[in-house]
Amino acid sequence: MSLKNFGKAALLVAVVAACGKNRQQVTDNGLKYTIHEQTEGNRKGKVGDILTLHLTLMNNKDSVLRDTHKEGTPFQMLLQVPPFKGSYEEGLTMLGKGDSATFYVSADSLFTKAMQPLPPGVQKGTDIGIAVKILNVQTEDEYKKAQAADFEKQKGVDAKIIENYIAKNGLTGKAQKTESGVYYVVTKPGTGPTPNKGDVVQVHYTGKLLDGKVFDSSRTNPQAGGKPAQFQIGVGMVIPGWEEGVSKLHKGESATLIIPSTLAYGPRGNQGIAPNSVLLFDIDLIDIQKGQPGQPGGMPQPGR
């Protein structure tokens, strides 16, 4: 083949490859998809891998139902065997780090398998568009090692932030530190006992960011109805920093907990709480009881 003809052939191959992108295709199992970016040779996701990705959910009228880009935190998932024909999990096995695509999945199948009703704006018999951008593909071991390394690094960052906060706010000598790095400042001493594992405590709380912005309070939270939050110590009903901090308080005591992000909501954050945020909680330990807890009401849930 002459160089001239070889150049034409190469151009033809490039054009054909480009046509495969941004063109809707269908797998043998009926999954409709469009590839936007795909790098040949990249390690593709497989069942059992942990995927980190951004995703955008759209109804059949292209109205956005969810967008993790706007939420500020990528979505992480264990890639499982596709639960039904045409499931987007099948499509994720086509993608590697840096790749992007949109999958079109039956809304009926998607929400039925998840045992959820169709959300507002989604009509029966229509497709949900799931646009994804793969940020990372890891084995379970790789994921765990990366998480552990990130956790240790963030612990150091949090410790420095808390030390600066204590010094700036005149709390040196007043703030006591627990074994795991939670600080607590007693603002009203109590004379009662401290809770043990298995005890049920009732507390009023107000959660704040370090700048003083309130993000939640049992006194105003509609879930709590103005009543104290109730939870059992030692069973993981609340974030670890809460559990450890409250365990140090006496019945009738009031204190401010300063909780590192690694013992709060971590790299995922929570509603109104940015990822890796050190948190403040003003706590009133109202009561300690033996036995099983009742309905817990609104309270900080485990972040890890």
Short mmCIF file of C-alpha atoms in Angstrom, two decimals:
data_model
loop_
_atom_site.label_atom_id
_atom_site.label_comp_id
_atom_site.label_asym_id
_atom_site.label_seq_id
_atom_site.Cartn_x
_atom_site.Cartn_y
_atom_site.Cartn_z
CA MET A 1 0.00 0.00 0.00
CA SER A 2 1.42 3.43 -0.92
CA LEU A 3 1.90 6.04 1.81
CA LYS A 4 -0.81 8.11 0.15
CA ASN A 5 -3.33 5.24 0.30
CA PHE A 6 -2.18 4.33 3.80
CA GLY A 7 -2.99 7.86 4.93
CA LYS A 8 -6.50 7.58 3.46
CA ALA A 9 -7.01 4.23 5.17
CA ALA A 10 -5.88 5.62 8.52
CA LEU A 11 -8.23 8.56 8.12
CA LEU A 12 -11.09 6.19 7.34
CA VAL A 13 -10.36 4.13 10.48
CA ALA A 14 -10.31 7.32 12.58
CA VAL A 15 -13.63 8.48 11.14
CA VAL A 16 -15.26 5.08 11.73
CA ALA A 17 -13.96 5.04 15.33
CA ALA A 18 -15.26 8.55 15.91
CA CYS A 19 -18.67 7.56 14.59
CA GLY A 20 -18.88 4.93 17.32
CA LYS A 21 -18.82 7.67 19.91
CA ASN A 22 -21.88 9.78 20.72
CA ARG A 23 -23.98 7.27 18.75
CA GLN A 24 -26.64 5.26 20.57
CA GLN A 25 -26.00 1.53 20.52
CA VAL A 26 -27.71 -1.48 22.09
CA THR A 27 -26.16 -4.52 23.79
CA ASP A 28 -27.42 -8.08 23.31
CA ASN A 29 -29.23 -7.73 26.65
CA GLY A 30 -31.09 -4.63 25.48
CA LEU A 31 -29.08 -1.92 27.25
CA LYS A 32 -29.13 1.27 25.21
CA TYR A 33 -26.00 3.38 25.56
CA THR A 34 -23.91 6.16 24.07
CA ILE A 35 -20.14 6.31 24.59
CA HIS A 36 -18.79 9.86 24.91
CA GLU A 37 -15.17 9.22 25.92
CA GLN A 38 -13.29 5.94 25.92
CA THR A 39 -9.56 5.26 26.07
CA GLU A 40 -8.43 1.99 24.57
CA GLY A 41 -6.29 -0.16 26.84
CA ASN A 42 -7.70 1.28 30.07
CA ARG A 43 -8.52 -1.26 32.75
CA LYS A 44 -12.29 -1.73 32.61
CA GLY A 45 -14.55 -2.25 35.59
CA LYS A 46 -15.50 -5.79 36.53
CA VAL A 47 -17.82 -7.36 39.06
CA GLY A 48 -16.36 -6.87 42.55
CA ASP A 49 -14.52 -3.63 41.73
CA ILE A 50 -15.18 -0.35 43.51
CA LEU A 51 -16.07 2.43 41.08
CA THR A 52 -15.81 6.13 41.86
CA LEU A 53 -17.86 8.18 39.42
CA HIS A 54 -19.95 11.22 38.85
CA LEU A 55 -23.45 10.54 37.61
CA THR A 56 -26.41 12.53 36.39
CA LEU A 57 -29.91 11.01 36.38
CA MET A 58 -32.39 12.38 33.84
CA ASN A 59 -35.98 11.58 32.94
CA ASN A 60 -37.19 11.13 29.37
CA LYS A 61 -37.57 14.91 29.03
CA ASP A 62 -33.92 15.49 30.02
CA SER A 63 -34.93 17.03 33.36
CA VAL A 64 -32.20 16.33 35.92
CA LEU A 65 -33.28 14.18 38.86
CA ARG A 66 -29.86 14.00 40.50
CA ASP A 67 -26.41 15.36 39.71
CA THR A 68 -23.43 14.40 41.88
CA HIS A 69 -21.37 17.16 40.26
CA LYS A 70 -23.61 19.70 42.01
CA GLU A 71 -23.61 17.68 45.23
CA GLY A 72 -19.84 18.09 45.30
CA THR A 73 -19.11 14.45 46.15
CA PRO A 74 -18.58 11.60 43.66
CA PHE A 75 -20.69 8.44 43.89
CA GLN A 76 -18.98 5.21 44.94
CA MET A 77 -20.37 1.77 44.30
CA LEU A 78 -19.49 -1.91 44.34
CA LEU A 79 -19.94 -3.16 40.79
CA GLN A 80 -22.34 -6.10 41.00
CA VAL A 81 -23.77 -8.62 38.58
CA PRO A 82 -26.47 -6.80 36.54
CA PRO A 83 -29.76 -7.39 38.43
CA PHE A 84 -31.89 -7.36 35.26
CA LYS A 85 -31.48 -7.30 31.49
CA GLY A 86 -30.76 -3.79 30.32
CA SER A 87 -29.28 -2.75 33.69
CA TYR A 88 -26.63 -0.04 33.57
CA GLU A 89 -24.23 -2.22 35.58
CA GLU A 90 -23.61 -4.07 32.31
CA GLY A 91 -22.55 -0.82 30.67
CA LEU A 92 -20.16 0.07 33.48
CA THR A 93 -18.03 -2.96 32.57
CA MET A 94 -17.29 -1.23 29.25
CA LEU A 95 -15.69 1.76 30.94
CA GLY A 96 -12.36 2.53 32.57
CA LYS A 97 -10.88 5.47 34.42
CA GLY A 98 -11.58 8.70 32.53
CA ASP A 99 -14.29 7.19 30.31
CA SER A 100 -17.81 8.58 30.07
CA ALA A 101 -21.12 7.36 28.67
CA THR A 102 -24.88 7.68 28.99
CA PHE A 103 -27.04 4.62 29.61
CA TYR A 104 -30.80 4.47 29.03
CA VAL A 105 -32.53 2.14 31.48
CA SER A 106 -36.18 1.19 31.90
CA ALA A 107 -37.52 3.27 34.80
CA ASP A 108 -39.97 0.49 35.67
CA SER A 109 -37.18 -2.09 35.99
CA LEU A 110 -34.76 0.24 37.76
CA PHE A 111 -37.08 1.36 40.54
CA THR A 112 -38.93 -1.95 40.89
CA LYS A 113 -35.63 -3.76 41.51
CA ALA A 114 -34.69 -1.09 44.04
CA MET A 115 -38.13 -1.54 45.67
CA GLN A 116 -38.85 2.17 45.26
CA PRO A 117 -41.81 4.01 43.70
CA LEU A 118 -41.27 6.03 40.55
CA PRO A 119 -40.02 9.48 41.61
CA PRO A 120 -41.90 12.66 40.64
CA GLY A 121 -41.32 13.54 36.99
CA VAL A 122 -40.72 9.93 35.91
CA GLN A 123 -43.48 8.27 33.93
CA LYS A 124 -44.21 4.57 33.76
CA GLY A 125 -42.88 2.96 30.58
CA THR A 126 -40.13 5.54 30.03
CA ASP A 127 -36.34 5.36 30.25
CA ILE A 128 -34.03 6.96 32.78
CA GLY A 129 -30.86 8.47 31.36
CA ILE A 130 -27.78 7.79 33.49
CA ALA A 131 -24.78 9.85 32.41
CA VAL A 132 -21.55 8.70 34.08
CA LYS A 133 -17.94 9.84 34.23
CA ILE A 134 -15.59 7.23 35.70
CA LEU A 135 -13.06 8.76 38.09
CA ASN A 136 -11.46 5.57 39.36
CA VAL A 137 -11.63 1.77 39.13
CA GLN A 138 -10.19 -0.16 42.08
CA THR A 139 -10.19 -3.67 43.43
CA GLU A 140 -11.57 -4.02 46.95
CA ASP A 141 -8.02 -4.31 48.36
CA GLU A 142 -6.85 -1.23 46.44
CA TYR A 143 -9.86 0.69 47.68
CA LYS A 144 -9.29 -0.30 51.32
CA LYS A 145 -5.61 0.66 51.19
CA ALA A 146 -6.41 4.02 49.61
CA GLN A 147 -9.13 4.66 52.20
CA ALA A 148 -6.77 3.85 55.05
CA ALA A 149 -4.07 6.15 53.66
CA ASP A 150 -6.55 8.99 53.13
CA PHE A 151 -7.95 8.45 56.64
CA GLU A 152 -4.53 8.76 58.27
CA LYS A 153 -3.68 11.84 56.23
CA GLN A 154 -7.00 13.50 57.13
CA LYS A 155 -6.48 12.73 60.82
CA GLY A 156 -3.37 14.92 60.74
CA VAL A 157 -5.19 17.70 58.89
CA ASP A 158 -8.12 17.59 61.35
CA ALA A 159 -5.81 17.63 64.37
CA LYS A 160 -4.13 20.82 63.13
CA ILE A 161 -7.50 22.49 62.42
CA ILE A 162 -8.77 21.63 65.91
CA GLU A 163 -5.57 22.80 67.61
CA ASN A 164 -5.85 26.15 65.81
CA TYR A 165 -9.54 26.45 66.72
CA ILE A 166 -8.84 25.75 70.41
CA ALA A 167 -6.02 28.30 70.53
CA LYS A 168 -7.99 30.97 68.65
CA ASN A 169 -11.05 30.58 70.89
CA GLY A 170 -9.25 30.55 74.23
CA LEU A 171 -10.03 26.91 74.98
CA THR A 172 -6.48 25.80 75.81
CA GLY A 173 -6.60 24.00 79.15
CA LYS A 174 -10.39 23.72 78.99
CA ALA A 175 -10.74 21.27 76.11
CA GLN A 176 -10.24 17.62 77.08
CA LYS A 177 -9.27 15.03 74.50
CA THR A 178 -10.61 11.47 74.15
CA GLU A 179 -8.56 8.49 73.01
CA SER A 180 -9.68 8.86 69.38
CA GLY A 181 -9.18 12.61 69.09
CA VAL A 182 -12.59 14.06 70.02
CA TYR A 183 -12.32 17.18 72.19
CA TYR A 184 -14.99 18.22 74.68
CA VAL A 185 -15.41 21.38 76.71
CA VAL A 186 -17.72 21.14 79.72
CA THR A 187 -19.91 24.26 79.91
CA LYS A 188 -22.17 23.12 82.78
CA PRO A 189 -20.96 20.33 85.08
CA GLY A 190 -23.23 17.41 85.90
CA THR A 191 -23.23 15.26 89.04
CA GLY A 192 -24.84 12.10 87.64
CA PRO A 193 -23.20 8.97 86.22
CA THR A 194 -21.61 8.63 82.79
CA PRO A 195 -23.24 6.27 80.26
CA ASN A 196 -21.89 2.78 79.60
CA LYS A 197 -22.15 0.61 76.51
CA GLY A 198 -25.75 -0.52 76.09
CA ASP A 199 -27.21 2.43 77.98
CA VAL A 200 -29.84 4.59 76.29
CA VAL A 201 -29.20 8.33 76.47
CA GLN A 202 -31.42 11.32 75.80
CA VAL A 203 -29.70 14.48 74.60
CA HIS A 204 -30.54 17.86 73.19
CA TYR A 205 -27.99 18.98 70.62
CA THR A 206 -27.12 21.76 68.24
CA GLY A 207 -24.69 20.99 65.43
CA LYS A 208 -22.48 23.74 64.01
CA LEU A 209 -19.67 24.23 61.53
CA LEU A 210 -16.47 25.81 62.82
CA ASP A 211 -17.65 29.20 61.56
CA GLY A 212 -20.66 28.94 63.90
CA LYS A 213 -23.25 28.15 61.22
CA VAL A 214 -25.96 25.85 62.63
CA PHE A 215 -26.82 22.89 60.40
CA ASP A 216 -29.09 20.92 62.76
CA SER A 217 -30.70 21.07 66.20
CA SER A 218 -32.93 18.67 68.11
CA ARG A 219 -34.95 21.65 69.29
CA THR A 220 -35.89 22.70 65.75
CA ASN A 221 -35.45 19.49 63.72
CA PRO A 222 -38.92 18.44 62.44
CA GLN A 223 -37.98 14.77 62.80
CA ALA A 224 -37.31 15.28 66.49
CA GLY A 225 -40.39 17.45 67.03
CA GLY A 226 -38.53 19.50 69.61
CA LYS A 227 -37.90 16.41 71.76
CA PRO A 228 -34.45 15.19 72.85
CA ALA A 229 -32.71 12.72 70.55
CA GLN A 230 -32.40 9.21 71.95
CA PHE A 231 -29.87 6.52 71.09
CA GLN A 232 -28.13 3.50 72.53
CA ILE A 233 -24.43 3.70 73.31
CA GLY A 234 -22.14 1.24 71.54
CA VAL A 235 -24.30 0.04 68.64
CA GLY A 236 -23.37 2.52 65.91
CA MET A 237 -26.62 4.48 65.83
CA VAL A 238 -24.76 7.81 65.60
CA ILE A 239 -21.46 9.12 64.24
CA PRO A 240 -18.44 7.74 66.15
CA GLY A 241 -17.40 11.14 67.53
CA TRP A 242 -20.81 11.66 69.08
CA GLU A 243 -20.78 8.26 70.75
CA GLU A 244 -17.33 8.73 72.21
CA GLY A 245 -17.92 12.32 73.29
CA VAL A 246 -21.28 11.68 74.95
CA SER A 247 -19.78 8.69 76.79
CA LYS A 248 -17.48 11.10 78.63
CA LEU A 249 -20.32 13.27 79.97
CA HIS A 250 -22.21 13.03 83.25
CA LYS A 251 -25.98 13.05 83.48
CA GLY A 252 -27.13 16.67 83.63
CA GLU A 253 -23.93 17.91 82.04
CA SER A 254 -23.65 20.30 79.10
CA ALA A 255 -20.61 20.39 76.84
CA THR A 256 -19.35 21.29 73.40
CA LEU A 257 -17.88 18.43 71.36
CA ILE A 258 -15.25 19.21 68.72
CA ILE A 259 -15.32 16.25 66.36
CA PRO A 260 -12.72 15.51 63.65
CA SER A 261 -14.14 14.77 60.22
CA THR A 262 -12.75 11.22 60.42
CA LEU A 263 -15.14 10.58 63.32
CA ALA A 264 -18.03 12.47 61.71
CA TYR A 265 -19.14 12.42 58.05
CA GLY A 266 -15.69 12.04 56.50
CA PRO A 267 -14.98 12.58 52.79
CA ARG A 268 -18.64 12.16 51.83
CA GLY A 269 -20.01 14.95 53.99
CA ASN A 270 -23.74 15.20 54.64
CA GLN A 271 -26.60 17.56 53.89
CA GLY A 272 -25.31 21.05 54.65
CA ILE A 273 -21.92 19.66 55.67
CA ALA A 274 -18.99 19.78 53.25
CA PRO A 275 -16.66 16.76 52.94
CA ASN A 276 -13.92 16.52 55.59
CA SER A 277 -15.55 19.04 57.92
CA VAL A 278 -14.61 19.31 61.60
CA LEU A 279 -17.88 19.76 63.53
CA LEU A 280 -19.07 21.32 66.78
CA PHE A 281 -21.96 19.91 68.81
CA ASP A 282 -23.43 21.63 71.86
CA ILE A 283 -24.76 18.71 73.93
CA ASP A 284 -27.07 18.54 76.96
CA LEU A 285 -27.05 15.02 78.45
CA ILE A 286 -30.55 14.87 79.89
CA ASP A 287 -31.04 11.25 80.89
CA ILE A 288 -29.39 7.81 80.97
CA GLN A 289 -31.43 4.61 81.03
CA LYS A 290 -30.79 0.89 80.88
CA GLY A 291 -32.45 -1.20 78.18
CA GLN A 292 -33.52 -0.87 74.57
CA PRO A 293 -34.04 2.50 72.85
CA GLY A 294 -37.36 3.71 71.53
CA GLN A 295 -37.81 5.59 68.26
CA PRO A 296 -34.57 7.60 67.90
CA GLY A 297 -35.96 10.66 66.09
CA GLY A 298 -33.64 13.07 64.28
CA MET A 299 -29.97 12.76 65.19
CA PRO A 300 -26.57 12.58 63.52
CA GLN A 301 -26.28 9.25 61.73
CA PRO A 302 -23.07 7.29 61.17
CA GLY A 303 -20.91 8.94 58.55
CA ARG A 304 -18.62 6.03 57.75
#
